[in-house]
Amino acid sequence: MKILIAEDDDHTREALREVLSMEGYDLVTASDGLQAVDFFRATRPDFVCLDVMMPGQNGYEVCKQIRKMDESVPILFLTAKAEEIDTVLGLELGADDYMTKPFGVKEIIARIRAILRRTAARAGTKAPEQEFVMDDLKIVPAELRAYREGAEIQLSPRDMKVLTLLYARRGKVVDRNTMADEVWGVDYFPESRALDQHISQLRKRVERDPANPQIIRTVHGAGYRFE
């Protein structure tokens, strides 16, 4: 899933890019309103994080331009302004939600996921991936969630890529390079520990016993496998 971040503050823009990239999203960044419109037209992202006060064109004007090109793409306004008139205006122009700066990492990730679920439900659409089962875990790609005995487990896009890849190749070993290429893309550095750390954290959420995994099994010297 591709997200356009339109934010003129370098620190905020790069922080968002880093955080959302770690979650598995593809990112396009713009530093002003004119760039944002051009990049949206060229890349057609699936989600837009839009700062209100930007040079070139402000967020409201950018929102108007985007809505002329795409009536349904989710738009999240980022604003340092707390006045009610700003949020009302933004929502009336077609934004799906807004966040007031400063905000936490977990908060914006949760907000993006919630907006995506809400807009998908409103459109009556589902992600192309079908639900599937790994051991006793039901995985629902459209929701970025898994379920076990009624308990809900939140998943990131990167988590979903890992599980989907292992399920698609069930019974076979997925080597580390393949996992890295499929989940992280060509910019992944194979010597880093990012893959191992991510698998370790994912096991804590999806395995009944992370020390004795049944879903993401390590094949020493080779990679990972789901039976």
C-alpha atoms as an extended CHARMM CRD file, in Angstrom:
* protein
*
       227  EXT
         1         1  MET       CA              0.0000000000        0.0000000000        0.0000000000  PROA      1               0.0000000000
         2         2  LYS       CA              1.3570000000        3.4020000000       -1.0240000000  PROA      2               0.0000000000
         3         3  ILE       CA              1.0030000000        6.4990000000        1.1880000000  PROA      3               0.0000000000
         4         4  LEU       CA              1.6520000000       10.0810000000        0.1180000000  PROA      4               0.0000000000
         5         5  ILE       CA              2.9970000000       12.2800000000        2.9300000000  PROA      5               0.0000000000
         6         6  ALA       CA              2.6490000000       15.9990000000        2.1840000000  PROA      6               0.0000000000
         7         7  GLU       CA              4.3930000000       17.9240000000        4.9650000000  PROA      7               0.0000000000
         8         8  ASP       CA              6.6520000000       20.9830000000        4.7460000000  PROA      8               0.0000000000
         9         9  ASP       CA              8.4260000000       20.4160000000        8.0720000000  PROA      9               0.0000000000
        10        10  ASP       CA             11.4850000000       18.2910000000        7.3070000000  PROA      10              0.0000000000
        11        11  HSD       CA             11.6540000000       16.6660000000       10.7290000000  PROA      11              0.0000000000
        12        12  THR       CA              7.9750000000       15.6670000000       10.7990000000  PROA      12              0.0000000000
        13        13  ARG       CA              8.0370000000       14.4470000000        7.1930000000  PROA      13              0.0000000000
        14        14  GLU       CA             11.1100000000       12.2640000000        7.6940000000  PROA      14              0.0000000000
        15        15  ALA       CA              9.8330000000       10.9070000000       11.0080000000  PROA      15              0.0000000000
        16        16  LEU       CA              6.5590000000        9.8690000000        9.3550000000  PROA      16              0.0000000000
        17        17  ARG       CA              8.4220000000        8.3600000000        6.4180000000  PROA      17              0.0000000000
        18        18  GLU       CA             10.6180000000        6.2790000000        8.7160000000  PROA      18              0.0000000000
        19        19  VAL       CA              7.8030000000        5.1000000000       10.9880000000  PROA      19              0.0000000000
        20        20  LEU       CA              5.3890000000        4.1620000000        8.2010000000  PROA      20              0.0000000000
        21        21  SER       CA              8.1420000000        2.5360000000        6.1560000000  PROA      21              0.0000000000
        22        22  MET       CA              8.9520000000        0.3080000000        9.1360000000  PROA      22              0.0000000000
        23        23  GLU       CA              5.2830000000       -0.7010000000        9.1660000000  PROA      23              0.0000000000
        24        24  GLY       CA              5.6060000000       -1.9350000000        5.5830000000  PROA      24              0.0000000000
        25        25  TYR       CA              3.9750000000        0.9100000000        3.6710000000  PROA      25              0.0000000000
        26        26  ASP       CA              5.4840000000        2.3250000000        0.4640000000  PROA      26              0.0000000000
        27        27  LEU       CA              6.0380000000        6.0620000000        0.8410000000  PROA      27              0.0000000000
        28        28  VAL       CA              5.9970000000        9.0930000000       -1.4420000000  PROA      28              0.0000000000
        29        29  THR       CA              6.8950000000       12.4100000000        0.2040000000  PROA      29              0.0000000000
        30        30  ALA       CA              6.1970000000       15.9930000000       -0.8060000000  PROA      30              0.0000000000
        31        31  SER       CA              7.4420000000       19.1700000000        0.8890000000  PROA      31              0.0000000000
        32        32  ASP       CA              4.8470000000       21.5970000000       -0.4760000000  PROA      32              0.0000000000
        33        33  GLY       CA              1.3300000000       21.6730000000       -1.8550000000  PROA      33              0.0000000000
        34        34  LEU       CA              2.2640000000       21.8980000000       -5.5140000000  PROA      34              0.0000000000
        35        35  GLN       CA              4.5570000000       18.8830000000       -5.1920000000  PROA      35              0.0000000000
        36        36  ALA       CA              1.8090000000       16.9910000000       -3.4080000000  PROA      36              0.0000000000
        37        37  VAL       CA             -0.6450000000       17.4930000000       -6.2810000000  PROA      37              0.0000000000
        38        38  ASP       CA              1.9810000000       16.5280000000       -8.8840000000  PROA      38              0.0000000000
        39        39  PHE       CA              3.0660000000       13.4300000000       -6.9490000000  PROA      39              0.0000000000
        40        40  PHE       CA             -0.5200000000       12.3360000000       -6.3970000000  PROA      40              0.0000000000
        41        41  ARG       CA             -1.2300000000       12.6310000000      -10.0990000000  PROA      41              0.0000000000
        42        42  ALA       CA              1.9320000000       10.6900000000      -10.9900000000  PROA      42              0.0000000000
        43        43  THR       CA              1.8450000000        7.9220000000       -8.3660000000  PROA      43              0.0000000000
        44        44  ARG       CA             -1.8520000000        7.5090000000       -7.4430000000  PROA      44              0.0000000000
        45        45  PRO       CA             -1.2710000000        6.5540000000       -3.7960000000  PROA      45              0.0000000000
        46        46  ASP       CA             -3.7490000000        4.5450000000       -1.7030000000  PROA      46              0.0000000000
        47        47  PHE       CA             -3.7140000000        6.9720000000        1.2330000000  PROA      47              0.0000000000
        48        48  VAL       CA             -2.7660000000       10.6360000000        1.7970000000  PROA      48              0.0000000000
        49        49  CYS       CA             -1.3970000000       12.3170000000        4.9310000000  PROA      49              0.0000000000
        50        50  LEU       CA             -1.8470000000       16.0220000000        4.2610000000  PROA      50              0.0000000000
        51        51  ASP       CA             -0.4540000000       18.9200000000        6.2840000000  PROA      51              0.0000000000
        52        52  VAL       CA             -2.7540000000       21.9420000000        6.3740000000  PROA      52              0.0000000000
        53        53  MET       CA             -0.2240000000       24.7860000000        6.3530000000  PROA      53              0.0000000000
        54        54  MET       CA              2.1530000000       24.2790000000        3.4150000000  PROA      54              0.0000000000
        55        55  PRO       CA              3.8270000000       26.6170000000        0.9070000000  PROA      55              0.0000000000
        56        56  GLY       CA              2.7110000000       26.6090000000       -2.7200000000  PROA      56              0.0000000000
        57        57  GLN       CA             -0.8100000000       25.4570000000       -1.9210000000  PROA      57              0.0000000000
        58        58  ASN       CA             -2.2450000000       24.8440000000        1.5310000000  PROA      58              0.0000000000
        59        59  GLY       CA             -3.7190000000       21.5110000000        2.4860000000  PROA      59              0.0000000000
        60        60  TYR       CA             -7.2720000000       22.5970000000        1.7990000000  PROA      60              0.0000000000
        61        61  GLU       CA             -6.4430000000       23.5090000000       -1.7910000000  PROA      61              0.0000000000
        62        62  VAL       CA             -4.5100000000       20.2830000000       -2.2610000000  PROA      62              0.0000000000
        63        63  CYS       CA             -7.4830000000       18.3250000000       -0.9190000000  PROA      63              0.0000000000
        64        64  LYS       CA             -9.7420000000       19.9950000000       -3.4740000000  PROA      64              0.0000000000
        65        65  GLN       CA             -7.3610000000       19.0820000000       -6.3000000000  PROA      65              0.0000000000
        66        66  ILE       CA             -7.0570000000       15.4780000000       -5.1260000000  PROA      66              0.0000000000
        67        67  ARG       CA            -10.8270000000       15.0980000000       -4.8670000000  PROA      67              0.0000000000
        68        68  LYS       CA            -11.1400000000       16.1960000000       -8.4960000000  PROA      68              0.0000000000
        69        69  MET       CA             -8.8570000000       13.3100000000       -9.4650000000  PROA      69              0.0000000000
        70        70  ASP       CA            -10.0500000000       10.6960000000       -6.9620000000  PROA      70              0.0000000000
        71        71  GLU       CA            -13.2570000000       10.8810000000       -4.9360000000  PROA      71              0.0000000000
        72        72  SER       CA            -12.5150000000        7.9410000000       -2.6630000000  PROA      72              0.0000000000
        73        73  VAL       CA             -8.8200000000        7.9130000000       -1.6870000000  PROA      73              0.0000000000
        74        74  PRO       CA             -8.5750000000        8.2980000000        2.1150000000  PROA      74              0.0000000000
        75        75  ILE       CA             -7.1580000000       11.6570000000        3.2750000000  PROA      75              0.0000000000
        76        76  LEU       CA             -5.8830000000       12.3610000000        6.7870000000  PROA      76              0.0000000000
        77        77  PHE       CA             -5.2400000000       16.0160000000        7.6490000000  PROA      77              0.0000000000
        78        78  LEU       CA             -2.2870000000       16.8250000000        9.9010000000  PROA      78              0.0000000000
        79        79  THR       CA             -2.6570000000       20.1820000000       11.5870000000  PROA      79              0.0000000000
        80        80  ALA       CA             -1.1090000000       22.2140000000       14.3820000000  PROA      80              0.0000000000
        81        81  LYS       CA             -4.2620000000       24.3000000000       14.4940000000  PROA      81              0.0000000000
        82        82  ALA       CA             -6.9380000000       23.2310000000       16.9600000000  PROA      82              0.0000000000
        83        83  GLU       CA             -9.7500000000       25.6140000000       16.0260000000  PROA      83              0.0000000000
        84        84  GLU       CA            -13.0150000000       23.8520000000       15.2260000000  PROA      84              0.0000000000
        85        85  ILE       CA            -13.4600000000       25.7970000000       11.9750000000  PROA      85              0.0000000000
        86        86  ASP       CA            -10.2980000000       24.2180000000       10.5330000000  PROA      86              0.0000000000
        87        87  THR       CA            -11.3700000000       20.6460000000       11.1930000000  PROA      87              0.0000000000
        88        88  VAL       CA            -14.8870000000       21.2940000000        9.9530000000  PROA      88              0.0000000000
        89        89  LEU       CA            -13.5910000000       22.9020000000        6.7620000000  PROA      89              0.0000000000
        90        90  GLY       CA            -11.2020000000       20.0350000000        6.1300000000  PROA      90              0.0000000000
        91        91  LEU       CA            -13.8890000000       17.4010000000        6.5880000000  PROA      91              0.0000000000
        92        92  GLU       CA            -16.3240000000       19.3390000000        4.4200000000  PROA      92              0.0000000000
        93        93  LEU       CA            -13.7200000000       19.4100000000        1.6450000000  PROA      93              0.0000000000
        94        94  GLY       CA            -13.5710000000       15.6290000000        1.6540000000  PROA      94              0.0000000000
        95        95  ALA       CA            -10.9570000000       14.6340000000        4.2340000000  PROA      95              0.0000000000
        96        96  ASP       CA            -11.7060000000       11.4380000000        6.1630000000  PROA      96              0.0000000000
        97        97  ASP       CA            -10.1880000000       12.5090000000        9.4740000000  PROA      97              0.0000000000
        98        98  TYR       CA             -7.6560000000       14.8370000000       11.0600000000  PROA      98              0.0000000000
        99        99  MET       CA             -4.9130000000       14.6990000000       13.6830000000  PROA      99              0.0000000000
       100       100  THR       CA             -3.5900000000       17.6010000000       15.7080000000  PROA      100             0.0000000000
       101       101  LYS       CA              0.1830000000       17.8470000000       16.1640000000  PROA      101             0.0000000000
       102       102  PRO       CA              2.0390000000       16.6500000000       18.1050000000  PROA      102             0.0000000000
       103       103  PHE       CA              0.9390000000       13.0320000000       17.8980000000  PROA      103             0.0000000000
       104       104  GLY       CA              2.4940000000        9.7070000000       18.8620000000  PROA      104             0.0000000000
       105       105  VAL       CA              3.7280000000        6.9520000000       16.5730000000  PROA      105             0.0000000000
       106       106  LYS       CA              1.1740000000        4.3870000000       17.7310000000  PROA      106             0.0000000000
       107       107  GLU       CA             -1.6060000000        6.9590000000       17.4340000000  PROA      107             0.0000000000
       108       108  ILE       CA             -1.0420000000        7.7610000000       13.7630000000  PROA      108             0.0000000000
       109       109  ILE       CA             -0.5780000000        4.1030000000       12.8150000000  PROA      109             0.0000000000
       110       110  ALA       CA             -3.8230000000        3.2170000000       14.5690000000  PROA      110             0.0000000000
       111       111  ARG       CA             -5.6090000000        6.1460000000       12.9280000000  PROA      111             0.0000000000
       112       112  ILE       CA             -4.4580000000        5.1500000000        9.4390000000  PROA      112             0.0000000000
       113       113  ARG       CA             -5.6000000000        1.5560000000        9.9750000000  PROA      113             0.0000000000
       114       114  ALA       CA             -8.9660000000        2.7200000000       11.3020000000  PROA      114             0.0000000000
       115       115  ILE       CA             -9.5330000000        5.0300000000        8.3270000000  PROA      115             0.0000000000
       116       116  LEU       CA             -8.6290000000        2.2770000000        5.8730000000  PROA      116             0.0000000000
       117       117  ARG       CA            -11.0770000000       -0.1330000000        7.5100000000  PROA      117             0.0000000000
       118       118  ARG       CA            -13.7880000000        2.5130000000        7.6090000000  PROA      118             0.0000000000
       119       119  THR       CA            -13.3880000000        3.6030000000        3.9960000000  PROA      119             0.0000000000
       120       120  ALA       CA            -13.2630000000       -0.0110000000        2.7800000000  PROA      120             0.0000000000
       121       121  ALA       CA            -16.4580000000       -0.8030000000        4.6530000000  PROA      121             0.0000000000
       122       122  ARG       CA            -18.1270000000        2.3540000000        3.3550000000  PROA      122             0.0000000000
       123       123  ALA       CA            -17.2190000000        1.4200000000       -0.2150000000  PROA      123             0.0000000000
       124       124  GLY       CA            -18.3680000000       -2.1520000000        0.3520000000  PROA      124             0.0000000000
       125       125  THR       CA            -15.0110000000       -3.4400000000       -0.8730000000  PROA      125             0.0000000000
       126       126  LYS       CA            -12.4730000000       -5.9430000000        0.3740000000  PROA      126             0.0000000000
       127       127  ALA       CA             -8.7990000000       -6.3060000000       -0.2550000000  PROA      127             0.0000000000
       128       128  PRO       CA             -8.0790000000       -8.7970000000       -3.0470000000  PROA      128             0.0000000000
       129       129  GLU       CA             -6.4840000000      -11.2600000000       -0.6290000000  PROA      129             0.0000000000
       130       130  GLN       CA             -8.7730000000      -13.9210000000        0.8070000000  PROA      130             0.0000000000
       131       131  GLU       CA             -8.9220000000      -14.9440000000        4.4420000000  PROA      131             0.0000000000
       132       132  PHE       CA             -6.7500000000      -17.9250000000        5.3420000000  PROA      132             0.0000000000
       133       133  VAL       CA             -5.9160000000      -20.0750000000        8.3470000000  PROA      133             0.0000000000
       134       134  MET       CA             -2.4880000000      -20.8820000000        9.8030000000  PROA      134             0.0000000000
       135       135  ASP       CA             -2.6760000000      -23.4570000000       12.5910000000  PROA      135             0.0000000000
       136       136  ASP       CA             -5.5520000000      -22.1340000000       14.7620000000  PROA      136             0.0000000000
       137       137  LEU       CA             -5.1440000000      -18.5180000000       13.6100000000  PROA      137             0.0000000000
       138       138  LYS       CA             -7.6100000000      -16.9760000000       11.1430000000  PROA      138             0.0000000000
       139       139  ILE       CA             -5.9340000000      -14.1890000000        9.1560000000  PROA      139             0.0000000000
       140       140  VAL       CA             -7.9460000000      -11.4500000000        7.4510000000  PROA      140             0.0000000000
       141       141  PRO       CA             -5.7400000000       -9.3670000000        5.1070000000  PROA      141             0.0000000000
       142       142  ALA       CA             -8.5280000000       -6.8740000000        4.3680000000  PROA      142             0.0000000000
       143       143  GLU       CA             -8.6220000000       -5.8890000000        8.0390000000  PROA      143             0.0000000000
       144       144  LEU       CA             -4.9070000000       -6.2180000000        8.8590000000  PROA      144             0.0000000000
       145       145  ARG       CA             -6.0300000000       -8.4680000000       11.6940000000  PROA      145             0.0000000000
       146       146  ALA       CA             -5.8940000000      -12.0580000000       12.8710000000  PROA      146             0.0000000000
       147       147  TYR       CA             -8.2810000000      -13.8780000000       15.1950000000  PROA      147             0.0000000000
       148       148  ARG       CA             -7.8660000000      -16.7450000000       17.6330000000  PROA      148             0.0000000000
       149       149  GLU       CA            -10.7940000000      -17.9790000000       19.7310000000  PROA      149             0.0000000000
       150       150  GLY       CA            -12.4860000000      -14.6040000000       19.4660000000  PROA      150             0.0000000000
       151       151  ALA       CA             -9.3810000000      -12.6160000000       20.4320000000  PROA      151             0.0000000000
       152       152  GLU       CA             -8.2780000000       -9.9620000000       17.9470000000  PROA      152             0.0000000000
       153       153  ILE       CA             -4.6270000000       -9.4760000000       16.9400000000  PROA      153             0.0000000000
       154       154  GLN       CA             -3.6120000000       -6.3050000000       15.1150000000  PROA      154             0.0000000000
       155       155  LEU       CA             -1.1540000000       -6.7710000000       12.2280000000  PROA      155             0.0000000000
       156       156  SER       CA              0.9340000000       -4.3240000000       10.2350000000  PROA      156             0.0000000000
       157       157  PRO       CA              1.2270000000       -4.5030000000        6.4250000000  PROA      157             0.0000000000
       158       158  ARG       CA              4.6780000000       -5.9890000000        6.8980000000  PROA      158             0.0000000000
       159       159  ASP       CA              3.3340000000       -8.6260000000        9.2900000000  PROA      159             0.0000000000
       160       160  MET       CA              0.7260000000       -9.5170000000        6.6930000000  PROA      160             0.0000000000
       161       161  LYS       CA              3.3690000000       -9.8490000000        3.9790000000  PROA      161             0.0000000000
       162       162  VAL       CA              5.3370000000      -12.2980000000        6.1340000000  PROA      162             0.0000000000
       163       163  LEU       CA              2.3100000000      -14.4550000000        6.9180000000  PROA      163             0.0000000000
       164       164  THR       CA              0.9470000000      -14.3540000000        3.3730000000  PROA      164             0.0000000000
       165       165  LEU       CA              4.3110000000      -15.3850000000        1.9180000000  PROA      165             0.0000000000
       166       166  LEU       CA              4.6920000000      -18.3110000000        4.3340000000  PROA      166             0.0000000000
       167       167  TYR       CA              1.1140000000      -19.4450000000        3.6980000000  PROA      167             0.0000000000
       168       168  ALA       CA              1.5020000000      -19.2210000000       -0.0900000000  PROA      168             0.0000000000
       169       169  ARG       CA              4.6010000000      -21.4230000000        0.1370000000  PROA      169             0.0000000000
       170       170  ARG       CA              3.3870000000      -23.6670000000        2.9590000000  PROA      170             0.0000000000
       171       171  GLY       CA              5.4720000000      -26.7780000000        3.4250000000  PROA      171             0.0000000000
       172       172  LYS       CA              8.4480000000      -25.1470000000        1.6940000000  PROA      172             0.0000000000
       173       173  VAL       CA             11.3690000000      -23.2230000000        3.1370000000  PROA      173             0.0000000000
       174       174  VAL       CA             11.3330000000      -19.4930000000        2.4370000000  PROA      174             0.0000000000
       175       175  ASP       CA             14.9800000000      -18.4670000000        2.5220000000  PROA      175             0.0000000000
       176       176  ARG       CA             16.0750000000      -15.2470000000        4.1800000000  PROA      176             0.0000000000
       177       177  ASN       CA             16.8870000000      -13.4470000000        0.9300000000  PROA      177             0.0000000000
       178       178  THR       CA             13.4710000000      -14.2370000000       -0.5380000000  PROA      178             0.0000000000
       179       179  MET       CA             11.7580000000      -13.1230000000        2.6640000000  PROA      179             0.0000000000
       180       180  ALA       CA             13.7620000000       -9.9030000000        2.6810000000  PROA      180             0.0000000000
       181       181  ASP       CA             13.0510000000       -9.1580000000       -0.9830000000  PROA      181             0.0000000000
       182       182  GLU       CA              9.3270000000       -9.8900000000       -0.7060000000  PROA      182             0.0000000000
       183       183  VAL       CA              8.7240000000       -8.1330000000        2.6140000000  PROA      183             0.0000000000
       184       184  TRP       CA             11.2810000000       -5.3260000000        2.7310000000  PROA      184             0.0000000000
       185       185  GLY       CA             11.9940000000       -4.7970000000       -0.9470000000  PROA      185             0.0000000000
       186       186  VAL       CA             15.2650000000       -4.0940000000       -2.6890000000  PROA      186             0.0000000000
       187       187  ASP       CA             16.3760000000       -1.5340000000       -0.0860000000  PROA      187             0.0000000000
       188       188  TYR       CA             16.6780000000       -4.1640000000        2.6520000000  PROA      188             0.0000000000
       189       189  PHE       CA             20.2080000000       -4.7970000000        3.9120000000  PROA      189             0.0000000000
       190       190  PRO       CA             20.5800000000       -8.5780000000        4.2840000000  PROA      190             0.0000000000
       191       191  GLU       CA             23.2930000000       -8.2910000000        6.9500000000  PROA      191             0.0000000000
       192       192  SER       CA             21.0230000000       -6.3490000000        9.3050000000  PROA      192             0.0000000000
       193       193  ARG       CA             19.0640000000       -7.9870000000       12.1020000000  PROA      193             0.0000000000
       194       194  ALA       CA             15.7900000000       -6.3250000000       11.0870000000  PROA      194             0.0000000000
       195       195  LEU       CA             14.3120000000       -9.5560000000        9.7010000000  PROA      195             0.0000000000
       196       196  ASP       CA             15.1070000000      -11.6240000000       12.7960000000  PROA      196             0.0000000000
       197       197  GLN       CA             13.8350000000       -8.9070000000       15.1120000000  PROA      197             0.0000000000
       198       198  HSD       CA             10.6140000000       -8.5480000000       13.1610000000  PROA      198             0.0000000000
       199       199  ILE       CA              9.9750000000      -12.3070000000       13.1330000000  PROA      199             0.0000000000
       200       200  SER       CA             10.6500000000      -12.4350000000       16.8820000000  PROA      200             0.0000000000
       201       201  GLN       CA              8.1270000000       -9.6790000000       17.5750000000  PROA      201             0.0000000000
       202       202  LEU       CA              5.5560000000      -11.1940000000       15.2120000000  PROA      202             0.0000000000
       203       203  ARG       CA              5.8380000000      -14.5810000000       16.9230000000  PROA      203             0.0000000000
       204       204  LYS       CA              5.0050000000      -12.9490000000       20.2530000000  PROA      204             0.0000000000
       205       205  ARG       CA              1.6900000000      -11.8470000000       18.7780000000  PROA      205             0.0000000000
       206       206  VAL       CA              0.6280000000      -14.8100000000       16.6380000000  PROA      206             0.0000000000
       207       207  GLU       CA              2.1000000000      -17.8800000000       18.3250000000  PROA      207             0.0000000000
       208       208  ARG       CA              0.5150000000      -19.5500000000       21.3630000000  PROA      208             0.0000000000
       209       209  ASP       CA              4.0250000000      -20.3640000000       22.5560000000  PROA      209             0.0000000000
       210       210  PRO       CA              6.6510000000      -18.1350000000       20.8860000000  PROA      210             0.0000000000
       211       211  ALA       CA              9.4150000000      -20.3720000000       22.2300000000  PROA      211             0.0000000000
       212       212  ASN       CA              7.8770000000      -23.3260000000       20.3550000000  PROA      212             0.0000000000
       213       213  PRO       CA              6.4460000000      -21.7270000000       17.1940000000  PROA      213             0.0000000000
       214       214  GLN       CA              3.9620000000      -23.6390000000       15.0380000000  PROA      214             0.0000000000
       215       215  ILE       CA              3.2480000000      -20.9150000000       12.4720000000  PROA      215             0.0000000000
       216       216  ILE       CA              6.6600000000      -19.3400000000       11.7980000000  PROA      216             0.0000000000
       217       217  ARG       CA              9.2080000000      -22.0980000000       12.1900000000  PROA      217             0.0000000000
       218       218  THR       CA             12.9170000000      -21.4860000000       11.8220000000  PROA      218             0.0000000000
       219       219  VAL       CA             14.8150000000      -23.8200000000        9.5080000000  PROA      219             0.0000000000
       220       220  HSD       CA             18.3530000000      -23.3070000000       10.7450000000  PROA      220             0.0000000000
       221       221  GLY       CA             20.7790000000      -22.1990000000        8.0930000000  PROA      221             0.0000000000
       222       222  ALA       CA             17.9900000000      -21.8640000000        5.5280000000  PROA      222             0.0000000000
       223       223  GLY       CA             15.0790000000      -19.5980000000        6.4990000000  PROA      223             0.0000000000
       224       224  TYR       CA             11.4870000000      -20.0080000000        7.6820000000  PROA      224             0.0000000000
       225       225  ARG       CA              8.6250000000      -22.4010000000        6.9860000000  PROA      225             0.0000000000
       226       226  PHE       CA              4.9440000000      -22.8710000000        7.7360000000  PROA      226             0.0000000000
       227       227  GLU       CA              3.8000000000      -26.5100000000        7.6800000000  PROA      227             0.0000000000
